[in-house]
Amino acid sequence: MSRMRLDRYLAEMGCGTRTQVKKEISRGNVNINGKAALRPEEKVDPDTDRVTFQGTEISYIRYEYYMLNKPAGVVSATEDSRDGTVVGLIGERQRKDLFPVGRLDKDTEGLLLITNDGDLAHRLLSPKKHVDKVYFARVAGEVTEEDKEAFARGVDIGDEKLTLPAELEILRVEKEAAAEKGAASEGMFFSEIRLTIREGRFHQVKRMFQAVGKEVVYLKRIRMGSLVLDEDLKTGEYRKLTEEEIRALC
Ligand code: URA
């Protein structure tokens, strides 16, 4: 990796703002290879130089990759004045420039990749790449073979173009008593489905079901490209991606 300024190195690793780390350097609290650093603009090689900040060794981490099982109620953003954010859930994070790759609605759960690797995000989100996104949903209404065919052809969700062909699997259809599920009328149908789409339009899954007269009442993303939601992660939990997962995505 190429050499970089000492103050940038420390600020990126969460040691403080550029101003704060500059102060620490001037106080003699930063060492490079055992010797006090003299200036914030000194260059360090992240691969070979040993940097300590207030006596603690600070290794440089270029990219971080986390898989989050997003809970409902938090927003897919880095900052928000009202709600909690998905980045805020990553307590282990070191870098300040993490962001979610794509967005899930506030009430949607499931797989979200959180990273600072802009190139990877670009590749996964590029409309030209048609990366698979797989969702599990619970839908009010009876999802039918006709819906499956309509989704395979593409549906009109009010945009300029029809949606790209999507693969709908009907997992379960059942008639439920009103008392059990708070349904509006006795004996309403509910369906469980898996849907694979290759675009990422705003509220796409919900709007596709609206287009066939049904309402999504629960939505969870379970896969994005090669990345599959780890079933051991409870909602709100996260873990680092494995080397193999990173390699497969890249
Ligand atoms: N489609 C939706 O409608 N909502 C999401 O959060 C993701 C896909």
mmCIF file of C-alpha atoms and ligand atoms in Angstrom:
data_model
loop_
_atom_site.group_PDB
_atom_site.id
_atom_site.type_symbol
_atom_site.label_atom_id
_atom_site.label_comp_id
_atom_site.label_asym_id
_atom_site.label_seq_id
_atom_site.Cartn_x
_atom_site.Cartn_y
_atom_site.Cartn_z
ATOM 1 C CA MET A 1 0.000 0.000 0.000
ATOM 2 C CA SER A 2 1.271 3.504 -0.704
ATOM 3 C CA ARG A 3 2.535 5.750 2.058
ATOM 4 C CA MET A 4 0.117 8.150 3.696
ATOM 5 C CA ARG A 5 0.097 11.107 6.077
ATOM 6 C CA LEU A 6 0.270 10.223 9.740
ATOM 7 C CA ASP A 7 -2.687 12.421 10.761
ATOM 8 C CA ARG A 8 -4.892 10.843 8.085
ATOM 9 C CA TYR A 9 -3.831 7.355 9.153
ATOM 10 C CA LEU A 10 -4.813 8.036 12.769
ATOM 11 C CA ALA A 11 -8.033 9.881 11.963
ATOM 12 C CA GLU A 12 -9.188 7.088 9.639
ATOM 13 C CA MET A 13 -8.549 4.556 12.384
ATOM 14 C CA GLY A 14 -10.864 6.446 14.718
ATOM 15 C CA CYS A 15 -8.215 8.016 16.991
ATOM 16 C CA GLY A 16 -9.944 11.404 16.733
ATOM 17 C CA THR A 17 -10.508 14.207 14.269
ATOM 18 C CA ARG A 18 -7.582 15.482 12.220
ATOM 19 C CA THR A 19 -7.278 18.429 14.671
ATOM 20 C CA GLN A 20 -7.314 16.146 17.714
ATOM 21 C CA VAL A 21 -4.684 13.793 16.347
ATOM 22 C CA LYS A 22 -2.488 16.726 15.305
ATOM 23 C CA LYS A 23 -2.559 17.894 18.935
ATOM 24 C CA GLU A 24 -1.567 14.440 20.168
ATOM 25 C CA ILE A 25 1.321 14.365 17.683
ATOM 26 C CA SER A 26 2.558 17.762 18.897
ATOM 27 C CA ARG A 27 2.368 16.511 22.516
ATOM 28 C CA GLY A 28 4.656 13.615 21.612
ATOM 29 C CA ASN A 29 1.950 10.976 22.112
ATOM 30 C CA VAL A 30 2.419 9.324 18.723
ATOM 31 C CA ASN A 31 5.345 7.095 17.809
ATOM 32 C CA ILE A 32 6.456 5.686 14.483
ATOM 33 C CA ASN A 33 8.680 2.611 14.827
ATOM 34 C CA GLY A 34 9.451 3.526 18.423
ATOM 35 C CA LYS A 35 10.365 7.175 17.822
ATOM 36 C CA ALA A 36 8.135 10.160 18.598
ATOM 37 C CA ALA A 37 6.564 11.556 15.437
ATOM 38 C CA LEU A 38 7.387 15.192 14.839
ATOM 39 C CA ARG A 39 4.840 16.381 12.293
ATOM 40 C CA PRO A 40 1.297 15.391 11.231
ATOM 41 C CA GLU A 41 2.355 15.352 7.589
ATOM 42 C CA GLU A 42 4.999 12.670 8.149
ATOM 43 C CA LYS A 43 4.438 9.765 5.787
ATOM 44 C CA VAL A 44 3.928 6.225 7.025
ATOM 45 C CA ASP A 45 3.723 2.927 5.223
ATOM 46 C CA PRO A 46 0.634 1.128 6.594
ATOM 47 C CA ASP A 47 2.122 -2.260 5.680
ATOM 48 C CA THR A 48 5.495 -1.934 7.371
ATOM 49 C CA ASP A 49 5.530 0.955 9.862
ATOM 50 C CA ARG A 50 4.496 0.424 13.480
ATOM 51 C CA VAL A 51 2.386 3.327 14.715
ATOM 52 C CA THR A 52 1.396 3.809 18.349
ATOM 53 C CA PHE A 53 -1.106 6.349 19.668
ATOM 54 C CA GLN A 54 -1.021 7.133 23.390
ATOM 55 C CA GLY A 55 0.977 3.929 23.841
ATOM 56 C CA THR A 56 -1.417 1.656 21.930
ATOM 57 C CA GLU A 57 -0.459 0.107 18.606
ATOM 58 C CA ILE A 58 -2.804 1.167 15.812
ATOM 59 C CA SER A 59 -2.897 -1.161 12.806
ATOM 60 C CA TYR A 60 -4.234 0.281 9.613
ATOM 61 C CA ILE A 61 -7.366 -1.343 8.241
ATOM 62 C CA ARG A 62 -8.199 -0.274 4.736
ATOM 63 C CA TYR A 63 -11.565 -1.945 4.346
ATOM 64 C CA GLU A 64 -14.100 -3.300 6.769
ATOM 65 C CA TYR A 65 -16.936 -5.624 5.733
ATOM 66 C CA TYR A 66 -19.836 -6.522 8.004
ATOM 67 C CA MET A 67 -22.967 -8.571 7.472
ATOM 68 C CA LEU A 68 -25.875 -7.135 9.455
ATOM 69 C CA ASN A 69 -29.227 -8.771 10.067
ATOM 70 C CA LYS A 70 -31.097 -5.479 10.015
ATOM 71 C CA PRO A 71 -33.936 -5.138 12.483
ATOM 72 C CA ALA A 72 -37.096 -3.183 11.691
ATOM 73 C CA GLY A 73 -37.103 0.365 13.045
ATOM 74 C CA VAL A 74 -33.617 1.494 11.996
ATOM 75 C CA VAL A 75 -32.828 3.380 8.832
ATOM 76 C CA SER A 76 -30.369 2.384 6.112
ATOM 77 C CA ALA A 77 -28.186 5.443 6.538
ATOM 78 C CA THR A 78 -24.959 6.560 8.159
ATOM 79 C CA GLU A 79 -26.577 9.359 10.204
ATOM 80 C CA ASP A 80 -30.108 10.337 11.060
ATOM 81 C CA SER A 81 -31.370 12.978 13.442
ATOM 82 C CA ARG A 82 -34.467 10.987 14.463
ATOM 83 C CA ASP A 83 -33.887 7.279 14.063
ATOM 84 C CA GLY A 84 -31.106 4.813 14.798
ATOM 85 C CA THR A 85 -29.018 3.843 11.795
ATOM 86 C CA VAL A 86 -27.662 0.556 10.514
ATOM 87 C CA VAL A 87 -24.079 1.848 10.748
ATOM 88 C CA GLY A 88 -24.682 2.776 14.395
ATOM 89 C CA LEU A 89 -25.414 -0.910 15.100
ATOM 90 C CA ILE A 90 -21.847 -1.920 14.171
ATOM 91 C CA GLY A 91 -20.270 -1.406 17.595
ATOM 92 C CA GLU A 92 -16.965 -2.995 16.514
ATOM 93 C CA ARG A 93 -16.400 -0.600 13.627
ATOM 94 C CA GLN A 94 -13.032 1.111 13.416
ATOM 95 C CA ARG A 95 -13.377 3.215 10.336
ATOM 96 C CA LYS A 96 -15.610 6.266 10.220
ATOM 97 C CA ASP A 97 -16.455 5.973 6.544
ATOM 98 C CA LEU A 98 -18.676 2.882 6.673
ATOM 99 C CA PHE A 99 -21.972 2.911 4.783
ATOM 100 C CA PRO A 100 -24.711 0.420 3.905
ATOM 101 C CA VAL A 101 -24.580 -1.103 0.420
ATOM 102 C CA GLY A 102 -28.049 -0.226 -0.823
ATOM 103 C CA ARG A 103 -31.099 0.478 1.251
ATOM 104 C CA LEU A 104 -33.736 -1.534 2.986
ATOM 105 C CA ASP A 105 -36.938 0.197 4.108
ATOM 106 C CA LYS A 106 -37.197 1.093 7.777
ATOM 107 C CA ASP A 107 -39.645 -1.780 8.355
ATOM 108 C CA THR A 108 -37.638 -4.341 6.314
ATOM 109 C CA GLU A 109 -35.328 -6.817 8.043
ATOM 110 C CA GLY A 110 -32.454 -8.938 6.899
ATOM 111 C CA LEU A 111 -29.217 -8.891 5.010
ATOM 112 C CA LEU A 112 -27.340 -5.644 4.698
ATOM 113 C CA LEU A 113 -23.667 -5.340 3.820
ATOM 114 C CA ILE A 114 -21.893 -2.516 5.647
ATOM 115 C CA THR A 115 -18.492 -1.502 4.339
ATOM 116 C CA ASN A 116 -16.301 1.379 3.214
ATOM 117 C CA ASP A 117 -15.345 -0.366 -0.036
ATOM 118 C CA GLY A 118 -16.859 1.986 -2.597
ATOM 119 C CA ASP A 119 -15.787 -0.062 -5.619
ATOM 120 C CA LEU A 120 -17.476 -3.180 -4.311
ATOM 121 C CA ALA A 121 -20.647 -1.220 -3.492
ATOM 122 C CA HIS A 122 -20.657 0.224 -6.968
ATOM 123 C CA ARG A 123 -20.361 -3.215 -8.548
ATOM 124 C CA LEU A 124 -23.141 -4.669 -6.409
ATOM 125 C CA LEU A 125 -25.513 -1.770 -6.973
ATOM 126 C CA SER A 126 -24.831 -0.960 -10.604
ATOM 127 C CA PRO A 127 -28.100 -1.350 -12.556
ATOM 128 C CA LYS A 128 -26.074 -2.897 -15.391
ATOM 129 C CA LYS A 129 -24.829 -5.800 -13.273
ATOM 130 C CA HIS A 130 -28.270 -7.204 -12.397
ATOM 131 C CA VAL A 131 -27.109 -8.672 -9.090
ATOM 132 C CA ASP A 132 -29.683 -11.065 -7.585
ATOM 133 C CA LYS A 133 -31.470 -9.954 -4.443
ATOM 134 C CA VAL A 134 -33.563 -12.577 -2.722
ATOM 135 C CA TYR A 135 -36.365 -11.706 -0.316
ATOM 136 C CA PHE A 136 -38.661 -13.668 1.940
ATOM 137 C CA ALA A 137 -42.071 -12.043 2.406
ATOM 138 C CA ARG A 138 -45.355 -12.593 4.094
ATOM 139 C CA VAL A 139 -48.144 -11.253 1.945
ATOM 140 C CA ALA A 140 -51.781 -10.530 2.789
ATOM 141 C CA GLY A 141 -53.774 -12.278 0.091
ATOM 142 C CA GLU A 142 -53.515 -15.431 -1.939
ATOM 143 C CA VAL A 143 -50.403 -15.365 -4.103
ATOM 144 C CA THR A 144 -51.172 -17.350 -7.239
ATOM 145 C CA GLU A 145 -49.584 -18.967 -10.284
ATOM 146 C CA GLU A 146 -50.822 -15.937 -12.267
ATOM 147 C CA ASP A 147 -48.762 -13.658 -10.022
ATOM 148 C CA LYS A 148 -45.777 -15.905 -10.639
ATOM 149 C CA GLU A 149 -46.266 -15.571 -14.391
ATOM 150 C CA ALA A 150 -46.806 -11.801 -14.153
ATOM 151 C CA PHE A 151 -43.574 -11.369 -12.161
ATOM 152 C CA ALA A 152 -41.711 -13.547 -14.668
ATOM 153 C CA ARG A 153 -42.925 -11.280 -17.498
ATOM 154 C CA GLY A 154 -42.350 -8.002 -15.596
ATOM 155 C CA VAL A 155 -44.979 -5.817 -13.936
ATOM 156 C CA ASP A 156 -45.973 -2.170 -14.162
ATOM 157 C CA ILE A 157 -45.144 -0.515 -10.840
ATOM 158 C CA GLY A 158 -45.697 3.000 -12.152
ATOM 159 C CA ASP A 159 -42.177 3.602 -13.491
ATOM 160 C CA GLU A 160 -41.237 4.235 -17.094
ATOM 161 C CA LYS A 161 -40.325 0.593 -17.615
ATOM 162 C CA LEU A 162 -41.781 -2.708 -16.444
ATOM 163 C CA THR A 163 -39.776 -4.512 -13.792
ATOM 164 C CA LEU A 164 -37.203 -6.992 -15.092
ATOM 165 C CA PRO A 165 -38.283 -10.644 -15.016
ATOM 166 C CA ALA A 166 -38.337 -11.846 -11.403
ATOM 167 C CA GLU A 167 -38.629 -15.319 -9.941
ATOM 168 C CA LEU A 168 -41.471 -15.860 -7.486
ATOM 169 C CA GLU A 169 -41.684 -19.030 -5.396
ATOM 170 C CA ILE A 170 -44.827 -19.647 -3.416
ATOM 171 C CA LEU A 171 -43.789 -21.315 -0.166
ATOM 172 C CA ARG A 172 -47.118 -21.458 1.654
ATOM 173 C CA VAL A 173 -50.662 -20.186 1.271
ATOM 174 C CA GLU A 174 -53.072 -20.452 4.132
ATOM 175 C CA LYS A 175 -56.426 -19.204 5.240
ATOM 176 C CA GLU A 176 -56.203 -17.768 8.707
ATOM 177 C CA ALA A 177 -58.856 -16.934 11.254
ATOM 178 C CA ALA A 178 -59.308 -13.216 11.890
ATOM 179 C CA ALA A 179 -58.836 -13.567 15.638
ATOM 180 C CA GLU A 180 -55.393 -15.156 15.291
ATOM 181 C CA LYS A 181 -53.728 -12.622 13.047
ATOM 182 C CA GLY A 182 -55.815 -9.490 13.538
ATOM 183 C CA ALA A 183 -56.996 -9.774 9.954
ATOM 184 C CA ALA A 184 -59.797 -7.517 8.802
ATOM 185 C CA SER A 185 -62.114 -10.331 7.786
ATOM 186 C CA GLU A 186 -62.628 -13.938 8.844
ATOM 187 C CA GLY A 187 -60.691 -16.462 6.777
ATOM 188 C CA MET A 188 -58.333 -14.083 5.027
ATOM 189 C CA PHE A 189 -55.525 -15.604 2.949
ATOM 190 C CA PHE A 190 -51.878 -15.114 3.831
ATOM 191 C CA SER A 191 -48.981 -16.279 1.701
ATOM 192 C CA GLU A 192 -45.296 -16.800 2.266
ATOM 193 C CA ILE A 193 -43.070 -16.333 -0.728
ATOM 194 C CA ARG A 194 -39.485 -16.059 -1.882
ATOM 195 C CA LEU A 195 -38.783 -13.506 -4.585
ATOM 196 C CA THR A 196 -35.599 -12.996 -6.604
ATOM 197 C CA ILE A 197 -35.234 -9.622 -8.288
ATOM 198 C CA ARG A 198 -32.319 -8.241 -10.271
ATOM 199 C CA GLU A 199 -32.913 -4.531 -9.758
ATOM 200 C CA GLY A 200 -33.123 -2.283 -6.726
ATOM 201 C CA ARG A 201 -35.942 0.157 -7.357
ATOM 202 C CA PHE A 202 -37.502 2.130 -4.519
ATOM 203 C CA HIS A 203 -39.895 -0.104 -2.479
ATOM 204 C CA GLN A 204 -39.672 -2.557 -5.361
ATOM 205 C CA VAL A 205 -40.989 -5.714 -3.697
ATOM 206 C CA LYS A 206 -43.888 -3.921 -2.012
ATOM 207 C CA ARG A 207 -44.815 -2.169 -5.251
ATOM 208 C CA MET A 208 -44.668 -5.398 -7.255
ATOM 209 C CA PHE A 209 -47.198 -6.998 -4.930
ATOM 210 C CA GLN A 210 -49.338 -3.854 -4.966
ATOM 211 C CA ALA A 211 -49.361 -4.157 -8.756
ATOM 212 C CA VAL A 212 -51.086 -7.542 -8.399
ATOM 213 C CA GLY A 213 -53.459 -6.290 -5.679
ATOM 214 C CA LYS A 214 -51.660 -7.625 -2.595
ATOM 215 C CA GLU A 215 -49.887 -6.181 0.399
ATOM 216 C CA VAL A 216 -46.503 -7.165 1.827
ATOM 217 C CA VAL A 217 -46.880 -7.322 5.605
ATOM 218 C CA TYR A 218 -43.375 -8.597 6.412
ATOM 219 C CA LEU A 219 -40.219 -8.379 4.344
ATOM 220 C CA LYS A 220 -36.737 -9.748 4.879
ATOM 221 C CA ARG A 221 -33.757 -9.876 2.530
ATOM 222 C CA ILE A 222 -31.950 -13.189 2.628
ATOM 223 C CA ARG A 223 -29.365 -12.951 -0.156
ATOM 224 C CA MET A 224 -27.532 -10.370 -2.239
ATOM 225 C CA GLY A 225 -25.310 -11.733 -5.014
ATOM 226 C CA SER A 226 -23.164 -14.449 -3.479
ATOM 227 C CA LEU A 227 -23.727 -13.188 0.068
ATOM 228 C CA VAL A 228 -26.260 -15.206 2.052
ATOM 229 C CA LEU A 229 -27.680 -14.035 5.382
ATOM 230 C CA ASP A 230 -26.121 -16.109 8.167
ATOM 231 C CA GLU A 231 -28.982 -17.893 9.924
ATOM 232 C CA ASP A 232 -27.105 -17.706 13.219
ATOM 233 C CA LEU A 233 -27.404 -13.912 13.248
ATOM 234 C CA LYS A 234 -30.443 -12.790 15.206
ATOM 235 C CA THR A 235 -32.126 -9.573 14.097
ATOM 236 C CA GLY A 236 -29.909 -6.654 15.103
ATOM 237 C CA GLU A 237 -26.753 -8.811 15.191
ATOM 238 C CA TYR A 238 -23.807 -8.538 12.835
ATOM 239 C CA ARG A 239 -20.502 -10.211 12.109
ATOM 240 C CA LYS A 240 -17.435 -9.617 9.977
ATOM 241 C CA LEU A 241 -17.485 -11.180 6.531
ATOM 242 C CA THR A 242 -15.166 -14.150 6.139
ATOM 243 C CA GLU A 243 -12.249 -13.965 3.707
ATOM 244 C CA GLU A 244 -14.121 -16.380 1.479
ATOM 245 C CA GLU A 245 -17.267 -14.229 1.435
ATOM 246 C CA ILE A 246 -15.195 -11.156 0.589
ATOM 247 C CA ARG A 247 -13.384 -13.006 -2.208
ATOM 248 C CA ALA A 248 -16.661 -14.275 -3.663
ATOM 249 C CA LEU A 249 -18.173 -10.777 -3.691
ATOM 250 C CA CYS A 250 -15.099 -9.164 -5.183
HETATM 251 N N1 URA B 1 -38.276 -3.865 -1.693
HETATM 252 C C1 URA B 1 -39.053 -3.175 -0.834
HETATM 253 O O1 URA B 1 -40.208 -2.931 -1.089
HETATM 254 N N2 URA B 1 -38.492 -2.797 0.337
HETATM 255 C C2 URA B 1 -37.228 -3.062 0.689
HETATM 256 O O2 URA B 1 -36.798 -2.703 1.784
HETATM 257 C C3 URA B 1 -36.434 -3.778 -0.214
HETATM 258 C C4 URA B 1 -36.981 -4.163 -1.408
#
